[in-house]
Coordinates of C-alpha atoms in Angstrom, one line a residue:
M1 CA -1.6 65.8 -129.8
R2 CA 1.9 66.9 -128.9
A3 CA 4.6 68.0 -131.3
S4 CA 5.5 65.3 -133.8
N5 CA 8.7 63.6 -133.4
N6 CA 10.6 60.2 -134.6
N7 CA 10.4 59.1 -131.0
L8 CA 6.8 59.3 -130.0
T9 CA 6.2 57.3 -127.0
I10 CA 3.2 55.1 -127.4
L11 CA 3.8 52.6 -124.6
S12 CA 5.5 52.8 -121.3
E13 CA 8.7 50.9 -120.7
A14 CA 6.7 48.4 -118.9
E15 CA 4.2 47.9 -121.6
Q16 CA 6.9 47.4 -124.0
A17 CA 8.7 44.8 -121.8
A18 CA 5.1 43.0 -121.5
L19 CA 4.8 42.8 -125.5
Y20 CA 8.3 42.6 -127.0
E21 CA 10.6 41.1 -124.3
I22 CA 11.3 37.4 -123.8
P23 CA 8.7 35.9 -121.5
D24 CA 10.3 35.3 -118.0
F25 CA 7.7 32.5 -116.7
D26 CA 7.2 31.4 -113.0
D27 CA 6.6 27.7 -112.4
V28 CA 2.8 28.2 -112.9
Q29 CA 3.1 30.1 -116.1
R30 CA 5.7 27.7 -117.3
S31 CA 3.3 24.7 -116.5
N32 CA 0.6 26.6 -118.2
Y33 CA 2.3 27.6 -121.4
L34 CA 4.7 24.9 -122.0
N35 CA 2.3 22.0 -121.4
L36 CA 1.8 21.3 -125.1
T37 CA -1.5 19.8 -126.6
P38 CA -1.2 16.5 -128.7
E39 CA -1.1 18.6 -132.0
E40 CA 1.4 20.8 -130.5
Q41 CA 3.5 17.8 -129.6
V42 CA 3.2 16.6 -133.1
L43 CA 4.5 20.0 -134.4
M44 CA 7.4 20.0 -132.1
C45 CA 8.4 16.3 -132.9
S46 CA 8.4 17.2 -136.6
R47 CA 11.6 19.1 -136.2
D48 CA 14.8 17.5 -137.3
D49 CA 16.7 17.1 -134.2
L50 CA 16.4 17.6 -130.2
S51 CA 17.7 21.1 -130.3
A52 CA 15.3 22.2 -133.0
Q53 CA 12.6 20.2 -131.2
I54 CA 13.1 22.0 -127.8
H55 CA 13.5 25.3 -129.6
C56 CA 10.1 24.8 -131.1
A57 CA 8.4 23.8 -128.0
I58 CA 9.7 26.9 -126.2
Q59 CA 8.5 29.0 -129.3
I60 CA 5.2 27.4 -128.9
G61 CA 4.9 28.5 -125.3
Y62 CA 6.0 32.0 -126.0
F63 CA 3.7 32.4 -129.0
K64 CA 0.8 31.2 -126.7
A65 CA 2.0 33.8 -123.9
K66 CA 2.8 36.9 -126.2
H67 CA 1.6 35.9 -129.8
R68 CA 5.3 36.8 -130.9
F69 CA 8.5 34.9 -131.6
F70 CA 11.7 35.7 -129.9
P71 CA 15.4 34.8 -130.9
F72 CA 17.1 33.7 -127.7
K73 CA 20.5 32.1 -126.5
W74 CA 20.0 28.6 -124.9
E75 CA 21.5 29.9 -121.6
E76 CA 18.9 32.6 -121.2
V77 CA 16.2 30.0 -121.0
Q78 CA 17.5 27.3 -119.0
E79 CA 14.4 26.8 -116.8
D80 CA 12.3 26.5 -119.8
I81 CA 14.4 23.9 -121.4
D82 CA 14.7 21.8 -118.1
F83 CA 10.9 21.8 -118.2
I84 CA 10.8 20.5 -121.8
M85 CA 13.3 17.9 -121.1
E86 CA 11.7 16.6 -118.0
E87 CA 8.0 16.7 -119.5
Y88 CA 8.9 15.2 -123.1
F89 CA 12.3 13.9 -123.3
P90 CA 13.0 12.5 -119.7
E91 CA 15.3 9.7 -121.1
Q92 CA 17.5 11.8 -123.3
Q93 CA 20.5 14.1 -122.7
F94 CA 20.4 17.6 -124.3
H95 CA 23.5 18.9 -126.0
P96 CA 22.4 22.1 -127.5
T97 CA 23.4 23.1 -131.2
P98 CA 22.8 26.4 -132.7
I99 CA 19.5 27.1 -134.6
S100 CA 20.1 28.5 -138.1
K101 CA 18.1 31.4 -139.4
H102 CA 16.3 28.8 -141.8
Q103 CA 15.1 26.6 -139.1
Y104 CA 14.2 29.8 -136.8
Y105 CA 12.0 31.0 -139.5
A106 CA 10.6 27.9 -140.7
Q107 CA 9.4 27.2 -137.1
C108 CA 7.8 30.7 -136.9
T109 CA 5.8 30.0 -140.1
V110 CA 4.5 26.4 -139.1
I111 CA 3.6 27.7 -135.6
T112 CA 2.1 30.8 -137.3
A113 CA -0.1 28.6 -139.5
H114 CA -0.7 26.3 -136.8
F115 CA -2.6 28.9 -134.6
G116 CA -4.2 30.4 -137.6
Y117 CA -2.4 33.5 -137.5
Q118 CA -0.7 35.8 -140.4
S119 CA 2.6 36.9 -140.1
W120 CA 3.2 40.8 -140.3
S121 CA 4.0 42.3 -143.6
K122 CA 3.9 46.0 -145.2
E123 CA 0.7 45.0 -146.9
F124 CA -1.3 45.2 -143.6
E125 CA 0.1 48.7 -143.2
P126 CA -2.6 50.5 -144.9
L127 CA -5.3 48.6 -142.9
L128 CA -3.7 49.6 -139.7
I129 CA -3.6 53.2 -140.7
A130 CA -7.1 53.2 -141.8
Q131 CA -8.1 51.7 -138.4
A132 CA -6.2 54.1 -136.5
Q133 CA -7.7 56.8 -138.3
Q134 CA -11.3 55.6 -137.2
I135 CA -9.7 55.2 -133.4
L136 CA -8.4 58.5 -133.1
R137 CA -12.0 59.9 -133.7
R138 CA -12.7 58.5 -130.3
D139 CA -9.3 59.3 -128.5
V140 CA -6.4 60.9 -130.0
S141 CA -3.9 59.8 -127.2
P142 CA -1.2 57.8 -128.6
Q143 CA -1.4 55.1 -126.0
F144 CA -5.1 54.5 -126.8
I145 CA -4.6 54.2 -130.4
V146 CA -1.9 51.7 -130.0
I147 CA -3.8 49.6 -127.5
E148 CA -6.6 49.5 -129.6
L149 CA -4.5 48.7 -132.9
L150 CA -3.1 45.8 -130.7
A151 CA -6.7 44.5 -129.9
F152 CA -7.6 45.1 -133.7
M153 CA -4.7 42.8 -134.6
Q154 CA -5.4 40.3 -132.2
K155 CA -9.0 39.9 -133.5
K156 CA -7.9 39.7 -137.1
K157 CA -4.9 37.2 -136.0
I158 CA -2.3 39.3 -137.3
L159 CA 1.1 39.2 -135.7
R160 CA 2.1 42.7 -134.3
P161 CA 4.9 44.4 -136.0
G162 CA 7.8 45.9 -134.2
Y163 CA 7.5 48.7 -131.9
T164 CA 9.3 51.1 -134.3
T165 CA 6.6 50.2 -137.1
L166 CA 3.8 50.9 -134.7
Q167 CA 5.6 54.3 -133.9
T168 CA 5.4 55.2 -137.4
I169 CA 2.1 54.2 -138.0
V170 CA 0.5 56.2 -135.2
S171 CA 2.8 59.0 -135.9
K172 CA 1.6 59.0 -139.4
V173 CA -2.1 59.1 -138.6
L174 CA -1.5 61.7 -135.8
N175 CA 0.4 64.1 -138.4
T176 CA -2.6 63.6 -140.8
E177 CA -5.0 64.5 -138.0
R178 CA -3.0 67.6 -137.0
N179 CA -2.6 68.8 -140.6
R180 CA -6.5 68.5 -140.9
L181 CA -7.1 70.5 -137.5
E182 CA -4.4 73.2 -138.6
S183 CA -6.0 73.5 -142.0
I184 CA -9.7 74.3 -140.4
L185 CA -8.1 76.6 -137.8
G186 CA -6.1 78.6 -140.3
E187 CA -9.2 79.2 -142.4
S188 CA -11.6 80.0 -139.3
L189 CA -9.5 82.2 -137.2
T190 CA -9.4 85.9 -137.8
I191 CA -6.3 88.1 -136.9
E192 CA -8.5 89.5 -134.0
D193 CA -9.2 85.8 -132.9
K194 CA -5.6 84.9 -132.9
S195 CA -4.5 88.2 -131.1
A196 CA -6.9 87.4 -128.3
L197 CA -5.5 83.8 -128.0
Q198 CA -2.1 84.9 -128.0
K199 CA -2.8 87.6 -125.3
L200 CA -3.5 84.6 -122.8
L201 CA 0.1 83.9 -123.1
L202 CA 1.4 87.2 -122.2
E203 CA 2.5 88.5 -118.9
K204 CA -0.2 90.7 -117.4
E205 CA 1.0 94.4 -117.0
D206 CA 3.0 95.0 -113.7
Q207 CA 2.8 91.1 -112.9
T208 CA 4.9 88.1 -113.6
L209 CA 2.0 85.7 -114.5
S210 CA 0.4 85.5 -117.8
E211 CA -3.3 85.7 -117.9
L212 CA -3.3 81.9 -118.5
A213 CA -1.4 81.1 -115.6
D214 CA -3.7 83.2 -113.4
L215 CA -6.6 81.4 -115.2
K216 CA -5.3 78.0 -114.3
Q217 CA -5.3 78.6 -110.6
D218 CA -8.2 77.4 -108.9
T219 CA -10.2 79.2 -106.3
K220 CA -9.0 77.9 -102.6
D221 CA -12.5 78.9 -100.9
F222 CA -15.8 80.6 -101.6
K223 CA -15.0 83.7 -99.7
A224 CA -16.3 87.1 -101.3
R225 CA -12.8 88.1 -102.6
M226 CA -12.1 84.9 -104.3
I227 CA -15.5 84.6 -105.8
S228 CA -15.1 88.0 -107.1
A229 CA -12.1 87.0 -108.9
E230 CA -13.5 83.8 -110.2
R231 CA -16.4 86.1 -111.7
E232 CA -13.6 88.4 -113.4
K233 CA -11.8 85.3 -115.0
L234 CA -15.4 84.1 -116.3
L235 CA -15.9 87.5 -117.8
S236 CA -12.5 87.9 -119.3
I237 CA -12.7 84.7 -121.2
K238 CA -16.5 84.9 -122.2
A239 CA -15.8 86.1 -125.9
L240 CA -13.2 83.5 -126.2
F241 CA -15.5 80.7 -124.9
Q242 CA -18.0 82.0 -127.6
L243 CA -15.5 81.6 -130.0
A244 CA -14.6 78.1 -129.0
K245 CA -18.2 77.1 -128.6
S246 CA -18.8 78.2 -132.4
L247 CA -15.5 76.8 -133.8
L248 CA -15.1 73.3 -132.0
P249 CA -18.0 71.9 -133.8
K250 CA -16.4 72.5 -137.2
L251 CA -13.4 70.5 -135.8
N252 CA -15.3 67.6 -135.5
L253 CA -13.7 66.4 -132.1
S254 CA -14.9 64.0 -129.6
Q255 CA -15.5 65.0 -126.2
Q256 CA -12.6 62.7 -125.1
N257 CA -10.4 64.5 -127.6
I258 CA -11.7 68.0 -126.4
H259 CA -10.5 67.0 -123.0
Y260 CA -7.2 65.7 -124.1
Y261 CA -6.2 68.6 -126.0
A262 CA -7.3 70.8 -123.2
S263 CA -5.3 68.8 -120.7
L264 CA -2.1 69.8 -122.8
V265 CA -2.6 73.4 -121.7
D266 CA -1.5 72.0 -118.2
Y267 CA 1.2 70.0 -119.6
Y268 CA 2.8 73.0 -121.2
D269 CA 3.6 76.4 -119.6
A270 CA 2.9 79.7 -121.5
Y271 CA 6.3 79.9 -122.7
E272 CA 6.2 76.7 -124.6
L273 CA 2.8 77.4 -125.9
R274 CA 4.0 80.6 -127.2
K275 CA 7.2 79.8 -128.5
K276 CA 7.8 75.9 -129.0
L277 CA 4.7 74.8 -130.6
K278 CA 3.2 75.7 -134.1
S279 CA 0.4 78.5 -133.6
E280 CA -2.4 76.6 -134.8
Q281 CA -1.7 73.8 -132.2
T282 CA -1.4 76.2 -129.7
Y283 CA -4.9 77.8 -130.7
L284 CA -6.4 74.2 -130.8
Y285 CA -5.1 73.5 -127.0
L286 CA -6.2 76.8 -126.0
L287 CA -9.9 76.9 -127.5
C288 CA -10.6 73.3 -125.9
Y289 CA -9.1 74.5 -122.7
L290 CA -11.2 77.7 -122.5
S291 CA -14.2 75.7 -123.5
Q292 CA -13.9 73.7 -120.5
R293 CA -12.3 76.1 -118.1
Y294 CA -15.3 78.4 -118.7
L295 CA -17.9 75.9 -117.8
K296 CA -15.7 75.1 -114.6
L297 CA -15.5 78.7 -113.3
N298 CA -19.4 78.9 -114.0
D299 CA -19.9 75.8 -112.0
N300 CA -17.7 77.4 -109.2
L301 CA -19.9 80.5 -109.2
I302 CA -23.0 78.5 -109.0
D303 CA -21.6 76.4 -106.3
A304 CA -20.4 79.6 -104.2
F305 CA -24.0 81.1 -104.9
S306 CA -25.6 78.0 -103.6
L307 CA -23.5 77.8 -100.5
S308 CA -23.9 81.5 -99.7
L309 CA -27.7 81.4 -100.2
K310 CA -27.9 78.3 -97.8
Q311 CA -25.9 80.1 -95.2
F312 CA -28.1 83.2 -95.7
E313 CA -31.2 81.1 -95.3
A314 CA -29.6 79.3 -92.1
D315 CA -28.8 82.9 -90.7
L316 CA -32.1 84.2 -91.5
K317 CA -34.0 81.3 -90.0
E318 CA -31.9 81.6 -86.8
K319 CA -32.6 85.4 -86.5
T320 CA -36.3 85.1 -87.3
K321 CA -36.5 82.1 -84.7
D322 CA -34.8 84.4 -82.0
A323 CA -37.0 87.4 -83.0
Y324 CA -40.2 85.2 -83.0
T325 CA -39.3 83.8 -79.6
D326 CA -38.7 87.5 -78.0
Y327 CA -42.0 88.2 -79.4
A328 CA -43.8 85.2 -78.0
V329 CA -42.4 86.0 -74.7
S330 CA -43.6 89.7 -75.0
K331 CA -46.9 88.5 -75.8
Q332 CA -47.1 86.3 -72.8
I333 CA -46.1 89.1 -70.4
D334 CA -48.9 91.3 -72.0
S335 CA -51.5 88.3 -71.6
F336 CA -50.4 88.4 -67.7
V337 CA -50.8 92.1 -67.7
M338 CA -54.3 91.8 -69.1
R339 CA -55.2 89.2 -66.7
K340 CA -54.2 91.7 -64.0
F341 CA -56.6 94.4 -65.5
A342 CA -59.4 92.0 -65.8
W343 CA -59.0 91.1 -62.1
L344 CA -59.8 94.7 -61.3
F345 CA -63.2 94.4 -62.9
I346 CA -64.1 91.2 -60.9
N347 CA -62.4 92.0 -57.5
Q348 CA -65.3 92.1 -55.0
E349 CA -63.1 93.8 -52.5
L350 CA -63.3 97.1 -54.9
P351 CA -66.7 99.0 -54.2
D352 CA -68.9 100.1 -56.9
Q353 CA -68.8 103.3 -55.8
L354 CA -65.2 103.6 -56.5
S355 CA -64.5 106.0 -59.6
F356 CA -62.9 104.7 -62.8
G357 CA -60.3 107.2 -62.2
D358 CA -59.3 105.7 -58.9
V359 CA -59.2 102.2 -60.8
R360 CA -57.1 103.4 -63.4
K361 CA -54.7 105.1 -60.7
K362 CA -54.5 101.7 -58.8
A363 CA -53.9 99.7 -62.2
F364 CA -51.0 102.1 -62.9
E365 CA -49.5 101.8 -59.5
T366 CA -49.8 98.0 -59.0
I367 CA -49.9 96.5 -62.6
I368 CA -48.0 98.5 -65.1
P369 CA -46.9 102.3 -65.3
E370 CA -49.1 104.4 -67.8
K371 CA -46.0 105.2 -70.1
E372 CA -45.3 101.6 -70.5
L373 CA -49.0 100.7 -71.3
R374 CA -49.0 103.2 -73.9
N375 CA -46.1 101.8 -75.7
K376 CA -47.8 98.4 -75.9
I377 CA -50.9 99.8 -77.7
P378 CA -50.6 98.6 -81.5
D379 CA -50.7 100.6 -84.5
E380 CA -54.0 100.8 -86.2
N381 CA -52.3 99.2 -89.4
E382 CA -50.3 96.6 -87.7
E383 CA -51.0 93.1 -89.2
E384 CA -51.6 90.0 -87.1
L385 CA -48.7 87.8 -86.7
K386 CA -49.2 84.6 -88.6
P387 CA -47.4 81.3 -87.6
I388 CA -44.0 80.4 -89.0
D389 CA -42.7 76.8 -89.7
F390 CA -39.1 76.8 -88.5
Q391 CA -38.6 73.2 -89.9

């Protein structure tokens, strides 16, 4: 979680508008939400005069769309007024009169009761706080907590409070969780542990980058120099990874929350982590980050090794294939030479009285030189070549 403040952003501007601004119906939406059921028409007609009836009809439509009531000026909702008049009061002329606070709240009360909802009150705050504490065990991000709270209130048919009230509730549970984690970290981390974590945030000697900034940088390729650098990173944080591995289970964090806290190391730079946040917050973010970064670096090295091994196997296979081809050609030549030698023994043109020395001389002259033949004689210990599968 980020540093606590009274302006905690729990919804984007678009999300706030969707929940808290007056509906801006198009024709299809207007036909859908302002087409009242018979029961809703009875509720509308129970109001005192035409202005109150039209106001009630519009509030019913808005409630169905957003489960919330909206104070508005007549000129802001002219198209909705025109639809109501045409649909339910076609014979009447509308001369708007102001709606009193009493009329407004009376309408809110009867519409809320009609749809089986309960109006928001401070009595529901402990219920929402307890629910938010359960939600943040899964995901501590403020946006997730508030979205789940809205779904919870929808299920329980409780009208959602104002945006500021939601901010207060979410901030309160986040502060409680922050205090819990800070307490565990304060008791568990030694002076040496804290010093090792703080060292990550300091600029390395003769460099402008901190060790953390260097650690954040991803390898661009799997060349030997880059892989060596990845290995050095891995070794440099091994002890801190072991610390995180032993400590994080004590914090009882979900994997999603570990990932969320780790992501804040990318959100803040080293200076902000060192100077602008509480020390325990920084330690939490770093431990979560290191627990994931170490595994990522390890995966990078495994991928690099696998890639290098595949390349080595491919190169070796190609070289072996070439060598075997050369060997096979050599053996084919040897076979041709041996056939020539064999022909000397069955050649009828050579008389039997011819001495072996003359035959050998003829072989060296016409088939293969003596020196070359000697080079082809195998060593006594040479093993027979076995077949190789190149597939």
